Short mmCIF file of C-alpha atoms and ligand atoms in Angstrom, two decimals:
data_model
loop_
_atom_site.label_atom_id
_atom_site.label_comp_id
_atom_site.label_asym_id
_atom_site.label_seq_id
_atom_site.Cartn_x
_atom_site.Cartn_y
_atom_site.Cartn_z
CA MET A 1 -15.77 -6.72 -5.30
CA LEU A 2 -12.75 -8.99 -5.23
CA SER A 3 -12.10 -8.34 -8.91
CA SER A 4 -11.84 -4.58 -8.37
CA VAL A 5 -9.10 -4.89 -5.73
CA ILE A 6 -5.75 -3.80 -7.14
CA GLY A 7 -2.89 -6.29 -6.64
CA HIS A 8 -2.87 -9.36 -4.34
CA ARG A 9 -3.95 -11.55 -7.22
CA ARG A 10 -3.05 -14.94 -5.73
CA LEU A 11 -4.80 -14.28 -2.42
CA LEU A 12 -7.90 -13.00 -4.18
CA LEU A 13 -8.16 -16.11 -6.33
CA LEU A 14 -7.84 -18.29 -3.23
CA LEU A 15 -10.53 -16.31 -1.44
CA SER A 16 -12.85 -16.37 -4.40
CA ARG A 17 -12.53 -20.14 -4.66
CA ALA A 18 -13.09 -20.56 -0.92
CA VAL A 19 -16.25 -18.43 -1.11
CA ARG A 20 -17.66 -20.59 -3.90
CA ARG A 21 -16.79 -23.85 -2.17
CA GLU A 22 -17.93 -22.49 1.18
CA THR A 23 -14.63 -23.45 2.73
CA LEU A 24 -13.73 -20.12 4.33
CA PRO A 25 -12.76 -20.61 7.97
CA PRO A 26 -15.01 -18.82 10.50
CA ALA A 27 -12.22 -16.43 11.40
CA LEU A 28 -9.33 -14.96 9.42
CA LEU A 29 -6.53 -12.56 10.25
CA LEU A 30 -5.59 -10.29 7.34
CA THR A 31 -2.08 -8.93 7.85
CA GLY A 32 0.43 -6.81 5.95
CA GLN A 33 1.75 -3.25 6.06
CA PRO A 34 -0.73 -0.34 6.27
CA GLY A 35 -2.32 1.15 3.17
CA ILE A 36 -2.28 -1.87 0.84
CA GLY A 37 -5.99 -2.71 0.75
CA LYS A 38 -6.54 -5.29 3.52
CA ARG A 39 -9.76 -3.71 4.75
CA ARG A 40 -11.00 -3.35 1.19
CA VAL A 41 -10.45 -7.07 0.69
CA ALA A 42 -12.34 -7.82 3.93
CA VAL A 43 -15.32 -5.82 2.64
CA ALA A 44 -15.05 -7.57 -0.73
CA ILE A 45 -15.23 -10.96 1.02
CA ALA A 46 -18.35 -9.80 2.89
CA SER A 47 -19.88 -8.72 -0.43
CA ALA A 48 -19.03 -11.96 -2.19
CA LEU A 49 -20.67 -13.88 0.67
CA ASN A 50 -23.82 -11.77 0.76
CA CYS A 51 -24.37 -10.70 -2.85
CA LEU A 52 -27.83 -11.53 -4.18
CA ARG A 53 -26.52 -12.17 -7.69
CA PRO A 54 -23.05 -13.63 -7.19
CA GLN A 55 -21.14 -14.33 -10.38
CA SER A 56 -17.92 -15.74 -11.66
CA ALA A 57 -15.79 -13.25 -13.54
CA GLY A 58 -12.66 -14.25 -15.44
CA ASP A 59 -10.63 -16.49 -13.18
CA MET A 60 -12.55 -15.40 -10.06
CA GLU A 61 -14.74 -18.39 -9.29
CA ARG A 62 -17.16 -16.33 -7.22
CA ASP A 63 -17.47 -12.60 -6.83
CA ALA A 64 -20.09 -10.04 -5.89
CA CYS A 65 -22.05 -8.25 -8.63
CA GLY A 66 -21.44 -4.82 -7.14
CA GLU A 67 -24.94 -3.67 -8.08
CA CYS A 68 -27.63 -5.53 -6.11
CA THR A 69 -29.16 -3.94 -3.01
CA SER A 70 -26.94 -6.07 -0.80
CA CYS A 71 -23.74 -5.01 -2.56
CA ARG A 72 -24.79 -1.37 -2.55
CA ARG A 73 -25.59 -1.38 1.14
CA ILE A 74 -22.31 -3.06 1.98
CA GLY A 75 -20.54 -0.45 -0.15
CA ARG A 76 -22.26 2.34 1.80
CA GLY A 77 -21.55 0.64 5.12
CA VAL A 78 -25.23 0.20 6.04
CA HIS A 79 -25.82 -3.53 5.53
CA PRO A 80 -27.30 -4.92 8.77
CA ASP A 81 -25.27 -8.14 8.53
CA VAL A 82 -21.89 -6.66 7.72
CA ILE A 83 -20.52 -4.95 10.79
CA VAL A 84 -17.26 -3.04 10.84
CA ILE A 85 -15.69 -2.11 14.13
CA GLU A 86 -12.62 0.05 14.42
CA PRO A 87 -10.83 2.12 17.05
CA GLY A 88 -12.63 5.28 18.13
CA ASP A 89 -11.18 8.60 19.28
CA THR A 90 -9.27 6.90 22.05
CA GLY A 91 -7.30 4.85 19.54
CA SER A 92 -8.48 1.53 20.94
CA ILE A 93 -11.39 -0.87 20.48
CA LYS A 94 -13.32 -1.15 23.74
CA ILE A 95 -14.92 -4.21 25.25
CA ASP A 96 -18.43 -2.74 24.79
CA GLN A 97 -17.96 -2.59 21.02
CA VAL A 98 -16.96 -6.26 21.02
CA ARG A 99 -19.78 -7.37 23.35
CA ASP A 100 -22.23 -5.66 21.05
CA VAL A 101 -21.09 -7.57 17.93
CA ILE A 102 -20.80 -10.85 19.81
CA GLY A 103 -24.41 -10.39 20.93
CA ARG A 104 -25.52 -9.79 17.37
CA ALA A 105 -23.38 -12.60 15.96
CA GLY A 106 -25.45 -15.09 17.94
CA TYR A 107 -28.58 -14.43 15.87
CA ARG A 108 -29.31 -15.50 12.32
CA PRO A 109 -28.41 -12.87 9.74
CA PHE A 110 -31.26 -10.40 9.10
CA GLU A 111 -31.14 -10.50 5.34
CA GLY A 112 -27.79 -11.75 4.17
CA ARG A 113 -26.52 -15.30 3.95
CA ARG A 114 -23.65 -14.72 6.29
CA ARG A 115 -23.04 -12.19 9.03
CA VAL A 116 -19.55 -10.78 8.66
CA VAL A 117 -17.82 -8.91 11.46
CA ILE A 118 -14.81 -6.93 10.26
CA ILE A 119 -12.47 -5.73 13.01
CA ASP A 120 -10.16 -3.14 11.51
CA GLU A 121 -6.88 -2.37 13.31
CA ALA A 122 -7.59 -5.41 15.45
CA ASN A 123 -4.32 -4.91 17.34
CA THR A 124 -6.00 -1.96 19.07
CA LEU A 125 -8.50 -4.28 20.79
CA VAL A 126 -7.97 -3.85 24.53
CA ASP A 127 -7.02 -7.14 26.24
CA ALA A 128 -10.43 -7.48 27.88
CA ALA A 129 -12.06 -7.12 24.46
CA GLN A 130 -9.78 -9.79 23.01
CA ASN A 131 -10.64 -12.14 25.84
CA ALA A 132 -14.32 -11.47 25.29
CA LEU A 133 -13.86 -12.28 21.62
CA LEU A 134 -11.96 -15.47 22.32
CA LYS A 135 -14.91 -17.64 23.23
CA THR A 136 -16.75 -16.61 20.08
CA LEU A 137 -13.70 -17.39 17.98
CA GLU A 138 -13.50 -20.82 19.61
CA GLU A 139 -17.11 -21.69 18.87
CA PRO A 140 -18.24 -19.32 16.17
CA PRO A 141 -21.97 -19.14 15.42
CA SER A 142 -22.43 -21.04 12.16
CA ALA A 143 -23.71 -18.14 10.09
CA SER A 144 -21.09 -15.67 11.25
CA MET A 145 -17.59 -14.94 10.16
CA PHE A 146 -14.90 -12.77 11.73
CA LEU A 147 -12.31 -10.91 9.69
CA LEU A 148 -9.57 -9.34 11.77
CA VAL A 149 -7.46 -6.80 9.93
CA SER A 150 -4.09 -5.71 11.30
CA SER A 151 -0.70 -4.41 10.24
CA LEU A 152 0.65 -5.33 13.70
CA PRO A 153 -0.70 -8.84 14.26
CA ASP A 154 1.96 -9.71 16.83
CA ALA A 155 0.40 -7.15 19.17
CA LEU A 156 -2.65 -9.44 19.44
CA LEU A 157 -2.88 -11.96 22.28
CA SER A 158 -1.42 -15.29 21.17
CA THR A 159 -4.68 -16.99 22.11
CA VAL A 160 -6.54 -14.83 19.57
CA ARG A 161 -3.86 -15.24 16.92
CA SER A 162 -3.87 -19.00 17.22
CA ARG A 163 -7.58 -19.14 16.41
CA CYS A 164 -7.35 -17.07 13.24
CA PRO A 165 -5.56 -18.49 10.20
CA ARG A 166 -3.40 -15.73 8.77
CA LEU A 167 -3.63 -14.26 5.28
CA ARG A 168 -0.43 -12.34 4.54
CA PHE A 169 -0.68 -9.43 2.12
CA GLY A 170 2.55 -8.37 0.41
CA ALA A 171 3.49 -4.87 -0.72
CA LEU A 172 1.97 -3.60 -3.95
CA SER A 173 4.21 -2.97 -6.95
CA PRO A 174 4.85 0.71 -7.79
CA GLY A 175 2.64 0.24 -10.86
CA GLU A 176 -0.22 -1.04 -8.71
CA VAL A 177 0.12 1.83 -6.24
CA ALA A 178 0.04 4.30 -9.15
CA GLN A 179 -3.02 2.56 -10.59
CA ALA A 180 -4.85 2.88 -7.25
CA LEU A 181 -3.89 6.54 -6.92
CA MET A 182 -5.25 7.30 -10.37
CA ARG A 183 -8.42 5.23 -10.10
CA ASP A 184 -9.44 5.96 -6.54
CA HIS A 185 -7.83 9.27 -5.68
CA GLY A 186 -7.89 11.31 -8.87
CA TYR A 187 -4.12 11.55 -9.36
CA SER A 188 -2.72 12.45 -12.77
CA GLU A 189 -0.33 9.84 -14.15
CA PRO A 190 2.92 11.77 -13.50
CA ASP A 191 1.84 12.60 -9.92
CA ALA A 192 0.75 9.01 -9.32
CA ARG A 193 3.99 7.57 -10.70
CA ALA A 194 6.13 9.96 -8.67
CA ALA A 195 4.19 9.28 -5.47
CA ALA A 196 4.17 5.52 -6.06
CA ALA A 197 7.91 5.37 -6.65
CA ASP A 198 8.48 6.62 -3.11
CA ALA A 199 5.76 4.70 -1.28
CA ASP A 200 7.24 1.28 -0.44
CA GLY A 201 4.28 -0.46 -2.05
CA SER A 202 1.64 1.26 0.08
CA VAL A 203 -1.16 3.45 -1.26
CA GLY A 204 -1.62 4.85 2.24
CA ARG A 205 1.99 5.98 2.39
CA ALA A 206 1.80 7.56 -1.04
CA LEU A 207 -1.28 9.52 0.02
CA ALA A 208 0.43 10.68 3.17
CA ALA A 209 3.27 12.29 1.27
CA SER A 210 2.52 15.40 -0.69
CA SER A 211 2.34 14.40 -4.31
CA ALA A 212 3.17 17.83 -5.73
CA ASP A 213 6.48 17.92 -3.89
CA LEU A 214 7.36 14.40 -4.97
CA THR A 215 6.66 15.22 -8.60
CA GLU A 216 8.98 18.16 -8.28
CA ALA A 217 11.62 16.05 -6.51
CA ARG A 218 11.51 13.46 -9.27
CA GLU A 219 11.77 16.16 -11.91
CA ASP A 220 14.82 17.61 -10.13
CA ALA A 221 16.37 14.15 -9.92
CA ARG A 222 15.81 13.52 -13.62
CA ARG A 223 17.35 16.88 -14.60
CA LEU A 224 20.32 16.15 -12.38
CA LEU A 225 20.90 12.80 -14.10
CA GLU A 226 20.57 14.36 -17.53
CA GLU A 227 22.99 17.10 -16.66
CA SER A 228 25.47 14.49 -15.40
CA ALA A 229 24.92 12.29 -18.45
CA ARG A 230 25.98 15.19 -20.66
CA ALA A 231 29.27 15.04 -18.77
CA GLY A 232 29.24 18.80 -18.79
CA ASP A 233 31.42 20.72 -16.46
CA PRO A 234 30.69 20.26 -12.76
CA ALA A 235 29.90 23.94 -12.31
CA HIS A 236 26.84 23.37 -14.46
CA ARG A 237 25.63 20.56 -12.25
CA LEU A 238 26.11 22.68 -9.18
CA GLU A 239 23.78 25.20 -10.79
CA VAL A 240 21.05 22.56 -10.95
CA VAL A 241 21.63 21.76 -7.29
CA LYS A 242 21.37 25.37 -6.34
CA GLY A 243 17.82 25.32 -7.62
CA LEU A 244 17.24 22.26 -5.49
CA THR A 245 18.28 23.66 -2.14
CA GLY A 246 17.49 27.31 -2.59
CA LYS A 247 13.76 27.26 -3.10
CA LYS A 248 12.22 25.77 0.03
CA GLY A 249 11.46 27.95 3.00
CA THR A 250 12.48 26.40 6.30
CA PRO A 251 15.57 24.24 6.85
CA ALA A 252 13.30 21.29 7.68
CA ARG A 253 11.45 21.69 4.39
CA GLU A 254 14.73 21.98 2.53
CA ARG A 255 15.94 18.77 4.16
CA ASP A 256 12.71 16.97 3.24
CA GLN A 257 12.91 18.16 -0.34
CA VAL A 258 16.55 17.13 -0.81
CA SER A 259 15.83 13.76 0.74
CA ALA A 260 12.80 13.28 -1.54
CA CYS A 261 15.02 14.13 -4.49
CA LEU A 262 17.63 11.58 -3.37
CA ARG A 263 15.00 8.85 -3.05
CA ALA A 264 13.72 9.79 -6.51
CA LEU A 265 17.30 9.51 -7.80
CA ALA A 266 17.59 6.03 -6.30
CA SER A 267 14.32 5.02 -7.90
CA LEU A 268 15.38 6.33 -11.34
CA LEU A 269 18.76 4.62 -11.09
CA ARG A 270 17.07 1.36 -10.18
CA ASP A 271 14.83 1.69 -13.26
CA MET A 272 17.84 2.45 -15.47
CA GLY A 273 19.34 -0.79 -14.19
CA VAL A 274 16.18 -2.66 -15.14
CA LEU A 275 16.39 -1.27 -18.68
CA ALA A 276 20.11 -1.94 -18.96
CA MET A 277 19.65 -5.57 -17.97
CA GLY A 278 16.73 -5.99 -20.34
CA ALA A 279 14.55 -7.12 -17.41
CA ASP A 280 10.76 -7.02 -17.36
CA ARG A 281 9.66 -3.44 -18.06
CA ARG A 282 6.48 -3.88 -16.08
CA THR A 283 8.63 -3.63 -12.96
CA LEU A 284 9.63 -0.04 -13.78
CA ALA A 285 8.62 2.31 -10.97
CA ASN A 286 8.77 5.29 -13.32
CA ALA A 287 7.22 3.69 -16.39
CA ASP A 288 5.94 7.04 -17.66
CA LEU A 289 9.56 8.20 -18.07
CA GLU A 290 10.67 5.15 -20.04
CA PRO A 291 12.03 7.03 -23.10
CA GLN A 292 14.04 9.41 -20.90
CA LEU A 293 15.30 6.52 -18.78
CA GLU A 294 16.29 4.67 -21.92
CA ARG A 295 18.49 7.60 -22.99
CA LEU A 296 19.95 7.96 -19.52
CA SER A 297 20.80 4.29 -19.17
CA ALA A 298 22.89 4.57 -22.34
CA ALA A 299 25.04 7.21 -20.63
CA PHE A 300 25.24 5.43 -17.28
CA ASP A 301 26.99 2.11 -17.71
CA HIS A 302 26.80 -0.56 -15.06
CA ASP A 303 29.75 0.67 -12.96
CA ARG A 304 28.70 4.29 -13.10
CA SER A 305 25.15 3.40 -12.08
CA LEU A 306 26.39 1.35 -9.16
CA ARG A 307 28.67 4.17 -8.02
CA ALA A 308 25.84 6.66 -8.33
CA TYR A 309 23.51 4.37 -6.42
CA SER A 310 25.91 3.94 -3.54
CA ALA A 311 26.61 7.70 -3.50
CA VAL A 312 22.86 8.35 -3.18
CA ASP A 313 22.74 5.85 -0.36
CA ARG A 314 25.60 7.57 1.46
CA ALA A 315 24.01 10.97 0.90
CA LEU A 316 20.73 9.79 2.44
CA GLY A 317 22.68 8.45 5.40
CA ALA A 318 24.46 11.78 5.82
CA LEU A 319 21.14 13.64 5.76
CA GLU A 320 19.78 11.34 8.43
CA ARG A 321 22.82 12.17 10.54
CA ASN A 322 21.88 15.83 10.18
CA ALA A 323 24.47 16.95 7.63
CA SER A 324 23.61 20.18 5.83
CA PRO A 325 21.34 19.49 2.82
CA LYS A 326 23.36 21.93 0.74
CA VAL A 327 26.69 20.26 1.53
CA VAL A 328 25.19 16.82 0.85
CA ALA A 329 23.67 17.91 -2.46
CA ASP A 330 26.89 19.58 -3.60
CA TRP A 331 28.93 16.51 -2.74
CA LEU A 332 26.49 14.17 -4.45
CA VAL A 333 26.38 15.87 -7.86
CA LEU A 334 30.11 15.54 -8.17
CA GLN A 335 29.81 11.77 -7.62
CA LEU A 336 27.26 11.18 -10.36
ZN1 LIG B 1 -24.46 -8.08 -5.54
#
């Protein structure tokens, strides 16, 4: 259902209106970085088009019910009129897969109102498959619709691109990523918040990173800031850092953990800035730590925060250039 998609509000409202007014173009290209819900939206469009009891919900002019046989079959991926093709083991979409759907697209839908062909990772279509698709995109069968999904749309042939109006999906906010992790992937709130803060607005990226380690990295970062806020003697801070670099097995793991901690530091500092400026609290990446951040932002005035932020940036750069994680961590705590 469109209404159960997290984020992308404006696009969803547009789509919902277009479904009701039957003004959706016969082909669309859904683009945006990986892991933000493009394919989910494509399936939701297919449901809204084929639902047996479509409804309007809130400001969505038309949405699927989520419960009729049509919606359930689409949800399970077994609706005869909603066809998803995606790259197989070879990593590409072959011409046979495309010929097959083009053949089927020529017939009336079996049961639904509209046959919807979803091509996920469309940039993996081999050139021959794109050329085969072209003619169908030029003169689409009236009851069929093509939804191409791709995070690399420029890898498609320009002839294909020019026939598919583009829907651009932006990154999700950290809050939206956390919400998706909790609702769809069983994350606890602290794990979801920590993973979301380091995910660049992509649920997929958050899932790819190990949430346990990120929670730990964020906890280390917070303790480091609190220790610095107390303005205690530097030796004390170095103690905290020792815990940071000493506990992970291999050098590569140690590097990853220190770099995760640095990114967590950057995220916390950014949030402290939000609080200090009195900006909208809904934009906090670490909303679950608001009381702690509030205390910290009192200790870190504007200049100190800026210095800390640029120190974290330099430390990340040094790590990328292969500096020793221990040396980098030791240097950084003295800058905070
Ligand atoms: Zn339905």
